[in-house]
Each structure stands twice: as C-alpha cells, then as structure tokens.
Short mmCIF file of N, CA, C and O in Angstrom, two decimals:
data_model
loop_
_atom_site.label_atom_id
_atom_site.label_comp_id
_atom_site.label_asym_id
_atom_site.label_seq_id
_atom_site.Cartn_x
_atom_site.Cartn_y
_atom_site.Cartn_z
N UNK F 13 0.82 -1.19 0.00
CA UNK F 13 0.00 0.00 0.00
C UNK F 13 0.86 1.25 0.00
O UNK F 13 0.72 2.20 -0.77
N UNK F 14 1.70 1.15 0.89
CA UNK F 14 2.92 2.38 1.07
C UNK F 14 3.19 2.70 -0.86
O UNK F 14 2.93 3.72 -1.49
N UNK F 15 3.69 1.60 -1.26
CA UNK F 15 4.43 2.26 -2.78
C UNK F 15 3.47 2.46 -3.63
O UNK F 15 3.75 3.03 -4.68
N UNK F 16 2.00 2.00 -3.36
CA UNK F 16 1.00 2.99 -3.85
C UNK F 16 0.75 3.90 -3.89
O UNK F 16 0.54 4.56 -4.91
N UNK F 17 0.71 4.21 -2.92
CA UNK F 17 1.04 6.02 -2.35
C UNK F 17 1.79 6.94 -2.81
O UNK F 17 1.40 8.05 -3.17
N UNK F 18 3.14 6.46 -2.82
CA UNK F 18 4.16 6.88 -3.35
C UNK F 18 4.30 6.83 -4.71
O UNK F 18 5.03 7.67 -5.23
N UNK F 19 3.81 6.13 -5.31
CA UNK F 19 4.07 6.15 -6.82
C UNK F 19 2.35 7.28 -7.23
O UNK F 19 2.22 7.90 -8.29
N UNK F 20 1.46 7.25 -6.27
CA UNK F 20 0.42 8.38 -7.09
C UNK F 20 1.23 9.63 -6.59
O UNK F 20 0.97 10.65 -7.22
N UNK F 21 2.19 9.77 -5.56
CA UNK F 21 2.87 11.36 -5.17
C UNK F 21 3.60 11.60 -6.30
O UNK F 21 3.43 12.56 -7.05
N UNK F 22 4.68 10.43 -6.47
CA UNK F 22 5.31 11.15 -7.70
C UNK F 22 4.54 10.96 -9.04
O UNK F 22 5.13 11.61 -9.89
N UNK F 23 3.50 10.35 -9.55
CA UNK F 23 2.88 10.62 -10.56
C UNK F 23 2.55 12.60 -10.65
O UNK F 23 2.62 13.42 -11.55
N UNK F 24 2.23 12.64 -9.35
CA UNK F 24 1.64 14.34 -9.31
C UNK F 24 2.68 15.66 -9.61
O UNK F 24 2.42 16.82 -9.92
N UNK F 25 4.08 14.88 -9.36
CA UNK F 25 5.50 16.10 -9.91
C UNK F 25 6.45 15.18 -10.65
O UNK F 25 7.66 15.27 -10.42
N UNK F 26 5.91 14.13 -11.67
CA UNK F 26 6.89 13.83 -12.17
C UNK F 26 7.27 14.80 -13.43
O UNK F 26 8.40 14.91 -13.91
N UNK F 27 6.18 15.44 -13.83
CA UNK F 27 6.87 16.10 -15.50
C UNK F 27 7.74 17.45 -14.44
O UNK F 27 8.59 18.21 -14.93
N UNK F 28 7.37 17.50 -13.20
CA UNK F 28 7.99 19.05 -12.31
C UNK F 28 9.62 18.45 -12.30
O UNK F 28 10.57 19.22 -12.42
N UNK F 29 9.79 17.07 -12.16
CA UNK F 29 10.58 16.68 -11.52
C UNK F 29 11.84 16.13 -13.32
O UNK F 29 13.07 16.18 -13.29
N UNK F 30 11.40 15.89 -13.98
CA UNK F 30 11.55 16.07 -15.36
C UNK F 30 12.29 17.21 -15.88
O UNK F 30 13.38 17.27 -16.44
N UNK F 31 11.51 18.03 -15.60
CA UNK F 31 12.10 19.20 -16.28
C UNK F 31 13.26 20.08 -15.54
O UNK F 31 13.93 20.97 -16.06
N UNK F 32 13.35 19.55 -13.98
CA UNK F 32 14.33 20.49 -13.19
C UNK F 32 15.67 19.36 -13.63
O UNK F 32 16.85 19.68 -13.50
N UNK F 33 15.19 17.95 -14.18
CA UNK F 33 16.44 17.05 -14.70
C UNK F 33 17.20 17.99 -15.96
O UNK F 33 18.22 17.59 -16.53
N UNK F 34 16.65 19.05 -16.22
CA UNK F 34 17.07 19.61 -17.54
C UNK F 34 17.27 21.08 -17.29
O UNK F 34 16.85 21.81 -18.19
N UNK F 35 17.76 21.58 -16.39
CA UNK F 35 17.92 22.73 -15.96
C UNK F 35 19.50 22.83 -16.16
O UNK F 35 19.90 23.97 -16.38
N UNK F 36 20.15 22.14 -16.13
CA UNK F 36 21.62 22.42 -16.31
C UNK F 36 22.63 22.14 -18.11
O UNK F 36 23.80 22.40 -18.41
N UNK F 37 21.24 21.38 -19.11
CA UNK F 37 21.32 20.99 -20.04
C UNK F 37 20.64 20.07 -20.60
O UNK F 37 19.83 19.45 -19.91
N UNK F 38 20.76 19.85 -21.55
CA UNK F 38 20.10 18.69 -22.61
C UNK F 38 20.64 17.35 -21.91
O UNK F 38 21.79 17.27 -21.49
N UNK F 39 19.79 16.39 -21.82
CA UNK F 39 19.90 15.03 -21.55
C UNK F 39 18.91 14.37 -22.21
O UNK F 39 17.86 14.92 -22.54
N UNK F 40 19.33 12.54 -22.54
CA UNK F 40 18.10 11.77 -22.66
C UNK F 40 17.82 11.15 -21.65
O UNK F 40 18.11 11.30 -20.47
N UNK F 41 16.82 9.95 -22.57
CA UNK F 41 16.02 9.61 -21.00
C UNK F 41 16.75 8.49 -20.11
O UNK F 41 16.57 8.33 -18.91
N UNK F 42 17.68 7.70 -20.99
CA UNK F 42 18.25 6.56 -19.71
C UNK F 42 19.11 7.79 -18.54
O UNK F 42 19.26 7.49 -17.35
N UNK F 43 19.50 8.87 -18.99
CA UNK F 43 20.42 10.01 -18.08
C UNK F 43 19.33 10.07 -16.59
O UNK F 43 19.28 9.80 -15.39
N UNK F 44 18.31 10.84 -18.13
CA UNK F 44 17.39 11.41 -17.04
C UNK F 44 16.75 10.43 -15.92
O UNK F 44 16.23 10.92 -14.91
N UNK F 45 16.78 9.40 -16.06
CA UNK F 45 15.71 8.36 -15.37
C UNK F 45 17.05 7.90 -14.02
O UNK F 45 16.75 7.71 -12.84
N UNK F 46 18.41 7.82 -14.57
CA UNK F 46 19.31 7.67 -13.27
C UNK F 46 19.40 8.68 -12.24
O UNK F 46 19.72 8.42 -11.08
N UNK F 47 19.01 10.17 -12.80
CA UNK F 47 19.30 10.86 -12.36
C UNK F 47 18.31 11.01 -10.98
O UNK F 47 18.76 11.06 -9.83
N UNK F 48 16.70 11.07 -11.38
CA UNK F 48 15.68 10.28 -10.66
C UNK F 48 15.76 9.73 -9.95
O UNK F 48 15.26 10.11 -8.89
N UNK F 49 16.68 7.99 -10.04
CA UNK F 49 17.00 7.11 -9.37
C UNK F 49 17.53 7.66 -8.12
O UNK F 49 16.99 7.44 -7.04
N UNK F 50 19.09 8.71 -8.33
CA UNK F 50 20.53 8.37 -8.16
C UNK F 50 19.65 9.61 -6.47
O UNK F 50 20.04 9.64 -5.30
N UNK F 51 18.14 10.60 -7.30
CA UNK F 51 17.94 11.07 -5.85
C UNK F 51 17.05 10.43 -5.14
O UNK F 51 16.69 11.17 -4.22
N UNK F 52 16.44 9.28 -5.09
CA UNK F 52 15.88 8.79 -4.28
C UNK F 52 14.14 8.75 -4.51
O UNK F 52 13.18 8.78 -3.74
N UNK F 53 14.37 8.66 -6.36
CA UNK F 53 12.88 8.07 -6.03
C UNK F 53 12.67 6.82 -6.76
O UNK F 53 11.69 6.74 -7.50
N UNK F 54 13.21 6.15 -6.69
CA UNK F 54 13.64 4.87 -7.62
C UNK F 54 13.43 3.82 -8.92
O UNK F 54 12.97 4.45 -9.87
N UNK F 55 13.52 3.22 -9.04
CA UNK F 55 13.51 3.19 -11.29
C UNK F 55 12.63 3.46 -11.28
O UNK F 55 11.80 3.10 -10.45
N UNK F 56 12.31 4.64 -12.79
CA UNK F 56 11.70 5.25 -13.00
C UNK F 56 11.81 4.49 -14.96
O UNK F 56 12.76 4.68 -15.73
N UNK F 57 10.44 3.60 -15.29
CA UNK F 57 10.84 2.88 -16.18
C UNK F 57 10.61 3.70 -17.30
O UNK F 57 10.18 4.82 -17.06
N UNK F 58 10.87 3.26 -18.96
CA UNK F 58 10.32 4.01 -19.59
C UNK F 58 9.34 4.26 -20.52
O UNK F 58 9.30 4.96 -21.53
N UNK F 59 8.43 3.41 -19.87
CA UNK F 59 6.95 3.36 -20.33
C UNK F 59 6.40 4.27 -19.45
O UNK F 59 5.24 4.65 -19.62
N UNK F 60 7.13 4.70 -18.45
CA UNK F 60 6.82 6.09 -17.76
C UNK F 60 7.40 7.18 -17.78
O UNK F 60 6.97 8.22 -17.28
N UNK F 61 8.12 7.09 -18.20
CA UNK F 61 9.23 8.41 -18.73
C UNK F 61 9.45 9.16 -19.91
O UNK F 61 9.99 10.25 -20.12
N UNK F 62 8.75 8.09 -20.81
CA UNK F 62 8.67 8.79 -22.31
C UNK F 62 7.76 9.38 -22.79
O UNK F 62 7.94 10.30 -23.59
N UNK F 63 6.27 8.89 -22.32
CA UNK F 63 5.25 9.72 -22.26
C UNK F 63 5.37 11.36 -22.00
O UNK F 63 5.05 12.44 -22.50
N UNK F 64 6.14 10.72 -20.71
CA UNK F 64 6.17 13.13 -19.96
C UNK F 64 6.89 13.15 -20.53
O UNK F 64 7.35 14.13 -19.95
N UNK F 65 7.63 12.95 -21.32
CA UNK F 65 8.89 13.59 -21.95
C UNK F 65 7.77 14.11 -23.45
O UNK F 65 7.68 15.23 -23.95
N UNK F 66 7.25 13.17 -23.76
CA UNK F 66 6.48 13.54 -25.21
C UNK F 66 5.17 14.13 -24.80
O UNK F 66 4.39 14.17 -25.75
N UNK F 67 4.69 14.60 -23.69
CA UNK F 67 4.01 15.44 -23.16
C UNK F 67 4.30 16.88 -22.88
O UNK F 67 3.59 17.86 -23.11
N UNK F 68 5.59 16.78 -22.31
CA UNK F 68 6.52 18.33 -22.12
C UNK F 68 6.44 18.71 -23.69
O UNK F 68 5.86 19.66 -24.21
N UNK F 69 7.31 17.55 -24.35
CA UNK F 69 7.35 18.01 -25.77
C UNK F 69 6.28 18.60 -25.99
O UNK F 69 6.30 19.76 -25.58
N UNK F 70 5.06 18.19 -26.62
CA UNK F 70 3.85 18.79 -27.30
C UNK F 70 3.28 19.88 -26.41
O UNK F 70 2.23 20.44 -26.72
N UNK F 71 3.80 20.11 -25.55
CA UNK F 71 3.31 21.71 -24.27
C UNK F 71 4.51 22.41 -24.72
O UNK F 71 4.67 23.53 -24.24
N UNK F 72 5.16 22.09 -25.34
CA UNK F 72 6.62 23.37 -25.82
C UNK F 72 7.26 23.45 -24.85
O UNK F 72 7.60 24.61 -24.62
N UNK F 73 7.63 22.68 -24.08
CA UNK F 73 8.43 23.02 -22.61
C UNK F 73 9.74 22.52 -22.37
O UNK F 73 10.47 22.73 -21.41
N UNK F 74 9.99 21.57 -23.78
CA UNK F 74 11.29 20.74 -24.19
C UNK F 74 10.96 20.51 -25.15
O UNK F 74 9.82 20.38 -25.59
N UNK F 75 12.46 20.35 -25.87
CA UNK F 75 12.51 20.56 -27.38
C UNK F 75 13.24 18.97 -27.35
O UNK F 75 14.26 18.91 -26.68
N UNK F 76 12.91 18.00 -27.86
CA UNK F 76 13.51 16.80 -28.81
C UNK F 76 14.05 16.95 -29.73
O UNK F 76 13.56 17.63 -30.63
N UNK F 77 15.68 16.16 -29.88
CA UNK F 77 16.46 16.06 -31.05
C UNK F 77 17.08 15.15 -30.98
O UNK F 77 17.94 14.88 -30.14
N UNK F 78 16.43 14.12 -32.50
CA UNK F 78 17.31 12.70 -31.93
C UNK F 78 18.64 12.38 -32.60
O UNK F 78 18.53 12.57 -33.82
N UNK F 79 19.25 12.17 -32.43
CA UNK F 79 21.09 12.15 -32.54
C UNK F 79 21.32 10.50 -33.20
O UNK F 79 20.76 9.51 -32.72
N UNK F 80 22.43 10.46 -34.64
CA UNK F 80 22.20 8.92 -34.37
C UNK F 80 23.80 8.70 -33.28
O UNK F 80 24.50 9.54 -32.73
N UNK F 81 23.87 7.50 -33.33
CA UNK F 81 25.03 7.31 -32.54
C UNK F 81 26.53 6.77 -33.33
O UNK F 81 26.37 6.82 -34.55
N UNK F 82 27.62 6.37 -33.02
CA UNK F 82 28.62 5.91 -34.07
C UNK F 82 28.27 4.41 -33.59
O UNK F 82 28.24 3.56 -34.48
N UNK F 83 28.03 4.07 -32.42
CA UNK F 83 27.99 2.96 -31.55
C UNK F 83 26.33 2.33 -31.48
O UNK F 83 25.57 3.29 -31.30
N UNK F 84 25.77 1.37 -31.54
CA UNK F 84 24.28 1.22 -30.86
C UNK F 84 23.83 2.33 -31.29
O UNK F 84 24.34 3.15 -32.06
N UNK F 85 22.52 2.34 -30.59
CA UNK F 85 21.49 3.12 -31.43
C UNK F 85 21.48 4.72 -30.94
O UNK F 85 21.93 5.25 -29.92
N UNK F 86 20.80 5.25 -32.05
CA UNK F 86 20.71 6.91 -31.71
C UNK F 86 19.78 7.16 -30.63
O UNK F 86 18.87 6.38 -30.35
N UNK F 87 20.08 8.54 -29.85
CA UNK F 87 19.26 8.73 -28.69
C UNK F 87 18.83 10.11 -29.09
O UNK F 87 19.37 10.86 -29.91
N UNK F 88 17.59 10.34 -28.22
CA UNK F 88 16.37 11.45 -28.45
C UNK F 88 17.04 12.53 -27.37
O UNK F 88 16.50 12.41 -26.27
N UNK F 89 17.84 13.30 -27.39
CA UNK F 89 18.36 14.76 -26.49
C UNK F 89 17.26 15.76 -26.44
O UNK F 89 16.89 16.40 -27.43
N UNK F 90 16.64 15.88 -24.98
CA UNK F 90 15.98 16.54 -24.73
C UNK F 90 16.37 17.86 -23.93
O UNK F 90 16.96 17.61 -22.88
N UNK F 91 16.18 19.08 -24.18
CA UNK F 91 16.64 20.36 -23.66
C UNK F 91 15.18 20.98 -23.28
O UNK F 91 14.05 20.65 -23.64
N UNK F 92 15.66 22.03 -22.41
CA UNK F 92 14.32 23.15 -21.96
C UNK F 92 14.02 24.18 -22.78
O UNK F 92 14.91 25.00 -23.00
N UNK F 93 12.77 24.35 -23.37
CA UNK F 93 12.86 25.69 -24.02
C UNK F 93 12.58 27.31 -23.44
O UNK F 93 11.38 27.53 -23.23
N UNK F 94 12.88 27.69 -23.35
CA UNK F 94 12.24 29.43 -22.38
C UNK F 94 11.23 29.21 -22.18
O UNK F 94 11.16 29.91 -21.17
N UNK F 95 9.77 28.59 -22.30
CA UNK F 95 8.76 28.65 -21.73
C UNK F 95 8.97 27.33 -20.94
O UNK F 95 8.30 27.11 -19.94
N UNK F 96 9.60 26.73 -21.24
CA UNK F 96 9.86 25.28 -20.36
C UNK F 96 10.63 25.54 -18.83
O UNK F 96 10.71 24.75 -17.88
N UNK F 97 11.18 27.06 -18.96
CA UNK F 97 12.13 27.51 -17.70
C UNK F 97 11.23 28.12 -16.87
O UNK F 97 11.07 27.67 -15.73
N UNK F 98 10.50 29.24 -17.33
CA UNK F 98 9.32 29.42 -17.08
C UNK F 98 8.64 28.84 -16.11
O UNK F 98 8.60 28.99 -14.89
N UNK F 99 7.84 27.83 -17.22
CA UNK F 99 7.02 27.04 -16.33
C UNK F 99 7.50 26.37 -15.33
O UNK F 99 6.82 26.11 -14.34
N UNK F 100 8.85 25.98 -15.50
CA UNK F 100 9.51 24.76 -14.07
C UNK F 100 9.53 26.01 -13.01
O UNK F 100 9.03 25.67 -11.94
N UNK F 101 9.95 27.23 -13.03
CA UNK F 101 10.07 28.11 -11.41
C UNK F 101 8.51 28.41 -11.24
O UNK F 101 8.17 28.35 -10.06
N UNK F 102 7.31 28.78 -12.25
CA UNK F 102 6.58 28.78 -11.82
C UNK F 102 5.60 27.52 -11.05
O UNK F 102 4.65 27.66 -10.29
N UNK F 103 6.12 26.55 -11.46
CA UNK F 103 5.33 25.50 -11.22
C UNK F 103 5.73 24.48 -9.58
O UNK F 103 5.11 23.90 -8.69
N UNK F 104 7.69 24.88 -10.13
CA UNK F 104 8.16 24.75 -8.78
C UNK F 104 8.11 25.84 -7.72
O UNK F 104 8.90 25.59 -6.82
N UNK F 105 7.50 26.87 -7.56
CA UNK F 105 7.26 27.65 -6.45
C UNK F 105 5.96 27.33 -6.11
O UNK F 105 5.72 27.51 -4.92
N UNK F 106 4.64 26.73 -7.05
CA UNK F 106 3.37 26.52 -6.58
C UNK F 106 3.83 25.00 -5.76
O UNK F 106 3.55 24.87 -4.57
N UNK F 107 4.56 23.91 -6.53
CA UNK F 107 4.71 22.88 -5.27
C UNK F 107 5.32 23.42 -3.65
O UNK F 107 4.92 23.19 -2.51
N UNK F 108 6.23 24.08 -4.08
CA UNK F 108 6.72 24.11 -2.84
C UNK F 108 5.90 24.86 -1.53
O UNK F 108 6.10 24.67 -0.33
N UNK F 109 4.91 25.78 -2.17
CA UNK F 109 3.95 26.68 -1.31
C UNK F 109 2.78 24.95 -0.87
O UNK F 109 2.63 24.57 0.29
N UNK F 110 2.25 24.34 -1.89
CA UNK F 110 1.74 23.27 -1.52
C UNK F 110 2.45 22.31 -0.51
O UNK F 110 1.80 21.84 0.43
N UNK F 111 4.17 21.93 -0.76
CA UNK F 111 4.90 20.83 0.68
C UNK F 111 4.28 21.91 1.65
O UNK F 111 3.28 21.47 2.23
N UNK F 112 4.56 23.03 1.91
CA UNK F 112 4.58 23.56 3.12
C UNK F 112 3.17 23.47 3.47
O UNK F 112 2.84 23.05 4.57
N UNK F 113 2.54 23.74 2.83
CA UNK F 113 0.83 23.41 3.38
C UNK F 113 0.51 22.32 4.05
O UNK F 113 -0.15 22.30 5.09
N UNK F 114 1.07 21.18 3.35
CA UNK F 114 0.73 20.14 3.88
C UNK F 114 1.53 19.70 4.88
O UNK F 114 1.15 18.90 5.73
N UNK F 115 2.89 20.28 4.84
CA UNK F 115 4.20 20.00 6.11
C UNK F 115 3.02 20.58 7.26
O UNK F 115 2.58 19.98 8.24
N UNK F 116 2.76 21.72 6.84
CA UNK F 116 2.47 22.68 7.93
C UNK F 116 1.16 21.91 8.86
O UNK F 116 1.08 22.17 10.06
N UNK F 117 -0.02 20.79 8.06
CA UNK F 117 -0.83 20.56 8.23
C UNK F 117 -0.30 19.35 9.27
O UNK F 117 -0.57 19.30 10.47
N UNK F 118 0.28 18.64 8.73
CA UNK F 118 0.71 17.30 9.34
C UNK F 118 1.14 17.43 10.61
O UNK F 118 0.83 16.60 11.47
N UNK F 119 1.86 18.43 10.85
CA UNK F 119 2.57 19.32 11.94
C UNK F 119 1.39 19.65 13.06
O UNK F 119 1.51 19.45 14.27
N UNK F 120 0.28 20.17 12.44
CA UNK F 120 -0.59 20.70 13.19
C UNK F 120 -1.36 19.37 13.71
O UNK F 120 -1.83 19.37 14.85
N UNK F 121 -1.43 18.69 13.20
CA UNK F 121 -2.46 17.49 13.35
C UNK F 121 -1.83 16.30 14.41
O UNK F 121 -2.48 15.70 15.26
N UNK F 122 -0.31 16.15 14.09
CA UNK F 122 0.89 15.94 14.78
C UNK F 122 0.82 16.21 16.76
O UNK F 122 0.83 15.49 17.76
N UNK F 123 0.74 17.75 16.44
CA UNK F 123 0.76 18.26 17.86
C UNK F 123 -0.91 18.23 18.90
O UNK F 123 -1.06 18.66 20.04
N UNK F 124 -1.91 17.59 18.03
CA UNK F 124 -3.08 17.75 18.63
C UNK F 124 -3.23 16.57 19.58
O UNK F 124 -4.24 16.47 20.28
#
C-alpha cells in the first residue's frame, strides 16, 4: 500500500521533476531516469518516462532532437525551451507553497 502512495505522489510532480532534470542541459532519458534514481525516487521505467517527456514536448516546454550514434542506437536529447524555464520556477514555487501546506498541516495534526 505504502508504494501505492508513493508512486500516485510522484505521478503528481513527475513532468515538475523532469524538467528540473534539464535545468543544467540537454539530456536523454536513460540520463534522465538515473538521475531520478541516483535522488531517491527509484527506477523510473520508460513506459513512464517517455510519455512526460512527449508530453513536455507537445506543451513546448522541451525541445527533442534525436542524434544517431557511431555505436548502438541513436538517442532522443531533450533540452528546456524558455517557456519550459518558465514554467519549471513557476510550477516549482506553486509545489513548494503546496509541501509547506501540507508540512504545515501534518505538523498541526501531529501536535493535537
């Protein structure tokens, strides 16, 4: 039941959590999905990862460019576009006003 839970929380900031993977540059998705991992929310497969990625895409919020490779196969490099920067501080200042709501709630409910 617990990783039920947890997997509908991060369903609710995964494209939030997506796009701050792309704040320092273009990555694809096996990058992006370790990167996920490497903070602690764990495999993140990619029958779930490619969707928000081709979701961001078609909202203009990341731009796709697929690369072939010299080695194995070509990969899809995904970058942020200016409305994609945008939206991640606006979207990450509405979560974070929401943790604290609910920090704040738990807290209260906590001390009763």
């Amino acid at each position: 039941m617990a990783a039920d839970r947890r997997s509908s929380w991060l369903k609710g900031v995964l494209d939030l959590l997506v796009l701050s993977c792309l704040t320092d540059g273009e990555s694809y998705g096996y990058e992006i999905s370790k990167a996920l991992a490497t903070a602690g929310l764990g495999d993140i497969k990619g029958g779930t990862l490619y969707p928000v990625l081709n979701r961001l895409e078609e909202a203009g919020l990341v731009v796709g460019e697929f690369r072939a490779a010299e080695r194995g196969p070509g990969r899809r490099y995904y970058r942020l576009t200016d409305e994609g920067r945008r939206g991640l501080a606006t979207e990450s200042g509405n979560w974070l006003e929401f943790h604290t709501t609910v920090r704040n709630m738990l807290r209260t409910e906590g001390a009763s």
